[in-house]
mmCIF file of C-alpha atoms in Angstrom:
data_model
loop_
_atom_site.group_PDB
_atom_site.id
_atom_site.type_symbol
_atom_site.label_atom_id
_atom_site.label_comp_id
_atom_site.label_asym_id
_atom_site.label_seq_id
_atom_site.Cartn_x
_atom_site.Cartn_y
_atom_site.Cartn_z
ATOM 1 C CA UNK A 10 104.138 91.970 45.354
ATOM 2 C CA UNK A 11 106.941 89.666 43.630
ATOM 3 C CA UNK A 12 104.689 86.860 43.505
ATOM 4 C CA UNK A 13 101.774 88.924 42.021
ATOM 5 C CA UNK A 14 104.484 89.744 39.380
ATOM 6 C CA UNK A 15 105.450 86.343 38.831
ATOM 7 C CA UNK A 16 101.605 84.981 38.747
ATOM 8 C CA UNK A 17 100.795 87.335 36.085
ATOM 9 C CA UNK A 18 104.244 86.795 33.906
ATOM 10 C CA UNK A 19 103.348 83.184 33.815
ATOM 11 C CA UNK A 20 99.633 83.544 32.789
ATOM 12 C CA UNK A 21 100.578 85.991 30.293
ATOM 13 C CA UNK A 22 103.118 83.333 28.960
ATOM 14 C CA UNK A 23 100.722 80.514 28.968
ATOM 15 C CA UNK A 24 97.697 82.228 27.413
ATOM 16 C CA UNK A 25 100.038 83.295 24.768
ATOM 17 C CA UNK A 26 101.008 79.226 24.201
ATOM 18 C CA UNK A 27 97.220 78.022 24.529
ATOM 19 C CA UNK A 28 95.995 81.149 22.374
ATOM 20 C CA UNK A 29 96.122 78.410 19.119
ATOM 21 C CA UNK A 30 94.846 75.525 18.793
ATOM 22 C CA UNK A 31 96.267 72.706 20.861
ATOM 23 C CA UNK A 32 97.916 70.280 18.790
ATOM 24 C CA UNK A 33 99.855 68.396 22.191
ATOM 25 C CA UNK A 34 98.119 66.882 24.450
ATOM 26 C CA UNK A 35 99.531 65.657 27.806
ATOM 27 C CA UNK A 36 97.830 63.247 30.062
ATOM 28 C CA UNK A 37 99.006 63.539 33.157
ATOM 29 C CA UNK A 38 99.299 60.895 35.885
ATOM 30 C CA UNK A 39 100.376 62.128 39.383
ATOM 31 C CA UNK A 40 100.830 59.948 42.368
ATOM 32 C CA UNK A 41 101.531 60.523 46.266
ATOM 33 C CA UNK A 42 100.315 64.122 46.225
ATOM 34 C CA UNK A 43 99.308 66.318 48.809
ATOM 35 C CA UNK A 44 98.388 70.355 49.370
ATOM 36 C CA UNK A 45 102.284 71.506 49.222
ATOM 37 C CA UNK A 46 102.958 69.696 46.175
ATOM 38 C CA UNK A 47 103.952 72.102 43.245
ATOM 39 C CA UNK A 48 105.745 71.334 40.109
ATOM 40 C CA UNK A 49 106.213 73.259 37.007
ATOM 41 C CA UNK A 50 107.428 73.058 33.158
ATOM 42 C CA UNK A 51 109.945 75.163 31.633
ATOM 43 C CA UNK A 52 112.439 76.179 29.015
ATOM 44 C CA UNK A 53 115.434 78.084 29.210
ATOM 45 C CA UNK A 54 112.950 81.380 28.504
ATOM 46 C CA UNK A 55 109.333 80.530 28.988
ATOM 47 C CA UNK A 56 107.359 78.922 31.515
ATOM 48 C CA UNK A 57 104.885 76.103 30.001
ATOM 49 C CA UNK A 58 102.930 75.465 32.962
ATOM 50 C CA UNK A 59 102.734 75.497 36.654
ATOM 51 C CA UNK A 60 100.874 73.874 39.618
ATOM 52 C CA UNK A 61 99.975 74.087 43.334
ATOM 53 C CA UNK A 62 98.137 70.945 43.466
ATOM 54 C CA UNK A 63 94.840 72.824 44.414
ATOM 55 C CA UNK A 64 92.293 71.119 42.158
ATOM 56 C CA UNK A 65 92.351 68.133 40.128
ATOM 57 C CA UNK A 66 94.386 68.165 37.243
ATOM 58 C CA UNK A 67 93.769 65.756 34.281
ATOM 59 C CA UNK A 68 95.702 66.898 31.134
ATOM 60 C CA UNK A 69 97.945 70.088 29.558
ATOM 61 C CA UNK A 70 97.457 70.859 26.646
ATOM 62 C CA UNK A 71 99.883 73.045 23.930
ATOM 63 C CA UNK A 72 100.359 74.408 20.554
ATOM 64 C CA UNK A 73 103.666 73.974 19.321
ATOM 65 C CA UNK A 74 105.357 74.262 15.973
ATOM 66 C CA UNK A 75 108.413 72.274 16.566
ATOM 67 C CA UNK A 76 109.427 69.839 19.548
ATOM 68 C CA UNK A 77 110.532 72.135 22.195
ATOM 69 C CA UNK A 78 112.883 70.917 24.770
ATOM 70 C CA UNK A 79 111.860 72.004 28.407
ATOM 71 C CA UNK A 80 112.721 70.680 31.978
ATOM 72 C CA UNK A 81 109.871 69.527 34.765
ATOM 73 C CA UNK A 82 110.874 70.845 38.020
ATOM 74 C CA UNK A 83 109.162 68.787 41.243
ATOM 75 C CA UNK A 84 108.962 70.506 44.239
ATOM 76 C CA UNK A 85 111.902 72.879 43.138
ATOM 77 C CA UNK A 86 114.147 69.612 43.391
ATOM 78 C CA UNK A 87 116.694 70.737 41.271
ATOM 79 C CA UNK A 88 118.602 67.847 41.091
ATOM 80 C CA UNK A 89 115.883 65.329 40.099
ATOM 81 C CA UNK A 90 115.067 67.951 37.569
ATOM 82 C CA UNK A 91 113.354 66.079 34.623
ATOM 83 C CA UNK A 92 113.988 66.858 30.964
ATOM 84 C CA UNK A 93 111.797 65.848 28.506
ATOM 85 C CA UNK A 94 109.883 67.199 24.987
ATOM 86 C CA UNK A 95 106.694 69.057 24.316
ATOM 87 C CA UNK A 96 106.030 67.964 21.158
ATOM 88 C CA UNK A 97 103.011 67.180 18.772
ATOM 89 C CA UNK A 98 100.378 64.141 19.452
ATOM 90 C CA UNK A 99 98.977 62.875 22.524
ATOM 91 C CA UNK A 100 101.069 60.786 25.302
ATOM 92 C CA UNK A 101 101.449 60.264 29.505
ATOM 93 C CA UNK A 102 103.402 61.942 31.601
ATOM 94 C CA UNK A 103 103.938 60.020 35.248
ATOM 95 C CA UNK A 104 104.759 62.539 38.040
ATOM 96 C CA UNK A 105 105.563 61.111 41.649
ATOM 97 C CA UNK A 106 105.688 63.853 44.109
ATOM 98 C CA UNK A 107 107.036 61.944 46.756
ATOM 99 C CA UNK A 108 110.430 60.938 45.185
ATOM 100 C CA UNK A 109 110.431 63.736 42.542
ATOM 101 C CA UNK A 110 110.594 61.436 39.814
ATOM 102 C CA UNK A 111 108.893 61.263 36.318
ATOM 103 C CA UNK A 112 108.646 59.154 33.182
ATOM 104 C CA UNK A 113 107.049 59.809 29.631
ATOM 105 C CA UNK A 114 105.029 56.844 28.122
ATOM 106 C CA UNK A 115 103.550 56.515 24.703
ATOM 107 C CA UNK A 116 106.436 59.432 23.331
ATOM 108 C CA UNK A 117 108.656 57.701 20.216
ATOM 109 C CA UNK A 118 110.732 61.189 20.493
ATOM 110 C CA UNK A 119 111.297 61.137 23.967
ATOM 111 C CA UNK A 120 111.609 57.524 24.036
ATOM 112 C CA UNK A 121 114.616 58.230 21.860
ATOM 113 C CA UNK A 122 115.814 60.996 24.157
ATOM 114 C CA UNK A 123 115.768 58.756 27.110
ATOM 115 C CA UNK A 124 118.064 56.140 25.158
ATOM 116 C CA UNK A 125 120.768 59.082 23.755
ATOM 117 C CA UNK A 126 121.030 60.598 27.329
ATOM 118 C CA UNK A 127 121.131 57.494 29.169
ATOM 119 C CA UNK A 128 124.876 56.999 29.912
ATOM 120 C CA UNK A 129 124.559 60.535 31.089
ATOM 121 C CA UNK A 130 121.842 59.882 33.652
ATOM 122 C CA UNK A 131 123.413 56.368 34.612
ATOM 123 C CA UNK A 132 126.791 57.835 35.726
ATOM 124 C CA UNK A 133 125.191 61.100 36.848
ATOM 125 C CA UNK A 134 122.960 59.075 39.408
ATOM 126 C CA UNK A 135 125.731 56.243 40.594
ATOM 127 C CA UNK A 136 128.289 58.912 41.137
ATOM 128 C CA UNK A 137 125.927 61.739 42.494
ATOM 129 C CA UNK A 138 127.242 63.850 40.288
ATOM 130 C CA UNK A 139 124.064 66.895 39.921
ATOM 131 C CA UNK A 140 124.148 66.481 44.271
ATOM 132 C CA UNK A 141 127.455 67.882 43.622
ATOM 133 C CA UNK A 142 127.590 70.705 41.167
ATOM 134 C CA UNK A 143 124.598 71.657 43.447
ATOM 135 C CA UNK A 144 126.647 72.157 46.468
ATOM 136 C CA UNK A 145 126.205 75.649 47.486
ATOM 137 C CA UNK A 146 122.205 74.997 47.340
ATOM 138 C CA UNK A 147 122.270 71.134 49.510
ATOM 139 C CA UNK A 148 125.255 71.870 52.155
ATOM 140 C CA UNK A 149 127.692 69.656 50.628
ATOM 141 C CA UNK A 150 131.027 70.826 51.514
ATOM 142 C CA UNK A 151 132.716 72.847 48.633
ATOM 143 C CA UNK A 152 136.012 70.954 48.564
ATOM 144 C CA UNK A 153 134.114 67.662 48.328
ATOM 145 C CA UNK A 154 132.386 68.560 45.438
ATOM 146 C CA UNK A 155 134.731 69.829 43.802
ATOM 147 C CA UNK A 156 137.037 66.668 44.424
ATOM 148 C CA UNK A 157 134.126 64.505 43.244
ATOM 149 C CA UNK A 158 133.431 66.565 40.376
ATOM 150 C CA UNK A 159 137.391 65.757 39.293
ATOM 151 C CA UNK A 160 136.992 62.803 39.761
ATOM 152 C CA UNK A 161 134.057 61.491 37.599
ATOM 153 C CA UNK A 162 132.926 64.770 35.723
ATOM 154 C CA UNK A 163 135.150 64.247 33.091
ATOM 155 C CA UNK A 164 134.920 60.333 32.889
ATOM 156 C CA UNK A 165 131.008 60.858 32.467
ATOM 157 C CA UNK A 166 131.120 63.597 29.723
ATOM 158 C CA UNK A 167 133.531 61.258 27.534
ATOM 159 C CA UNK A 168 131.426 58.033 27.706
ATOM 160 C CA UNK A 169 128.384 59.943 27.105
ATOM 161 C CA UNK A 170 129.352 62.276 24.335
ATOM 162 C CA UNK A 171 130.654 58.664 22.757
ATOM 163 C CA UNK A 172 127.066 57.408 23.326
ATOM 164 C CA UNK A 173 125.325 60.480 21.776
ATOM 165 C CA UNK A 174 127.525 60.736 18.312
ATOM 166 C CA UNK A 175 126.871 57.170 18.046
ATOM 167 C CA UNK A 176 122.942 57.483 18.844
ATOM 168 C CA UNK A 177 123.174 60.487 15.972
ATOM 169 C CA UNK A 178 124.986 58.071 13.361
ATOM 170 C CA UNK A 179 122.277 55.041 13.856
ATOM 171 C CA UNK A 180 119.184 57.308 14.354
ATOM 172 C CA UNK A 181 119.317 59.233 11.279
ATOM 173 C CA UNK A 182 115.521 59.780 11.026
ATOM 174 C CA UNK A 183 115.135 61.154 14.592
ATOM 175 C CA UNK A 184 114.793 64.824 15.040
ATOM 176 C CA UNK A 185 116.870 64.731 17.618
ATOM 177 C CA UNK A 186 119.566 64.433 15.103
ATOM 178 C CA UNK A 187 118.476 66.971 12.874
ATOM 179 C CA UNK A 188 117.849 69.404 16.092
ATOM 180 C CA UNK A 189 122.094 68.796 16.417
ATOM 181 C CA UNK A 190 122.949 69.415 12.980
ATOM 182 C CA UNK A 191 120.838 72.758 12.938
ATOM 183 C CA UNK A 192 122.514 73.977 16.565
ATOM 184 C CA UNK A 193 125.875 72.996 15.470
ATOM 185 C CA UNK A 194 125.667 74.846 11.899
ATOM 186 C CA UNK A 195 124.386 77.842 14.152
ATOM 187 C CA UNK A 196 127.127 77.793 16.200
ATOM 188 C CA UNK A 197 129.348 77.280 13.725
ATOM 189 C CA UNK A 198 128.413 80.121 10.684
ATOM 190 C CA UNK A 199 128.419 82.457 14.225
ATOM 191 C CA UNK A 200 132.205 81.739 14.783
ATOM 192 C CA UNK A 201 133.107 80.890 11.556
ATOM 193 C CA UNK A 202 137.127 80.556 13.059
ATOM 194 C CA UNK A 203 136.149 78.286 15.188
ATOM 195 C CA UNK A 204 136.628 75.016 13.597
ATOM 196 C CA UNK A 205 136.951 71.467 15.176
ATOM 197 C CA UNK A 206 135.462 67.720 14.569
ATOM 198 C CA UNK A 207 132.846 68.294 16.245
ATOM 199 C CA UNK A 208 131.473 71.567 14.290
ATOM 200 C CA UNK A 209 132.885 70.320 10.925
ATOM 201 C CA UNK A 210 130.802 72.274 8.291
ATOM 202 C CA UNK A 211 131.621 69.126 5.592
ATOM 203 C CA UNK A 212 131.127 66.377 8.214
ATOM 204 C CA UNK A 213 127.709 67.680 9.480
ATOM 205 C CA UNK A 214 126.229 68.023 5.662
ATOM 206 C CA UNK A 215 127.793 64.475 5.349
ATOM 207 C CA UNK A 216 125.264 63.874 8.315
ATOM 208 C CA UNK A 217 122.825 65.437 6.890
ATOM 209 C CA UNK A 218 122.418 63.880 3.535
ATOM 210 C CA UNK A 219 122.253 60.698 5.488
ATOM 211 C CA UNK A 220 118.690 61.709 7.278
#
């Protein structure tokens, strides 16, 4: 009965996405497939699309306003989760359902994305860091994780928040910087106490003026 649910939730959610004219258009490219392979696209509230491998599959298709920022799950591998943006034009997305992996090719915007996350997903792979934070799900043992997580965690989150304000300085055309300014002046006229260098009102409409 729950999956009946779940089947109709996510074609009501995906008519509703195709019911205008698609303006994104994803070819997709899948390799080392079989009958159990399943994969699916989502946000943090709506689910984009969803397969069971039972046919062949060719391209998605969308209509979206803005870039939307959504994660490809392979296999429910959680912690080769792939994030990535729907966004308007036409590009490739590579799925291998044997290792889980994926790659976007002929995508300036997630091009960029790669390149402003990437000393995030260096460290996060060399020190295992998702296997960890993902311990009650893989049978790590708690205390290891958590020492591990200590350990490197923190390291990782400095270098790469170093990396991303200084992708958001030279990139000043990408969305992905304007996408930070908006979020930030969210948060920020939502607490308006809460005031630090990171959500400074003055700084970010310095950064702004600059796109």
């Amino acid at each position: 009965m729950n999956r009946i649910i779940l089947a109709y939730f996510l074609m009501i959610c995906i008519s509703n996405i195709n019911a205008n004219e698609s303006n994104c258009r994803i070819k997709l490219n899948l390799s080392n497939t079989d009958t159990n392979t399943f994969f699916y696209i989502s946000s943090e509230t709506t689910f984009y699309y969803t397969s069971r491998m039972e046919g062949t599959i060719d391209s998605i298709c969308y209509y979206v306003d803005a870039p939307i920022h959504t994660t490809l799950y392979i296999n429910n591998d959680a912690e080769k989760a792939f994030q990535f943006y729907l966004h308007e034009g036409k590009y490739i997305l590579n799925i291998d359902c044997k290792n889980n992996t994926a790659t976007v090719v002929g995508s300036s915007l997630n091009d960029e994305y790669k390149e402003m996350m990437r000393i995030n997903d260096s460290m996060f792979k060399k020190y295992n860091i998702m296997h960890a934070i993902l311990y009650p799900y893989n049978g790590m043992d708690r205390d290891s994780a958590h020492l591990l997580l200590q350990k490197y965690l923190p390291l990782c989150n400095e270098l790469s928040d170093k990396h991303v304000k200084l992708f958001y300085e030279t990139h000043l055309s990408s969305f992905l910087t304007l996408e930070y300014i908006y979020s930030a002046l969210e948060y920020t006229f939502e607490d308006l106490g809460y005031d630090t260098i990171e959500y400074d009102i003055k700084k970010l409409k310095t950064l702004f003026d600059r796109l």
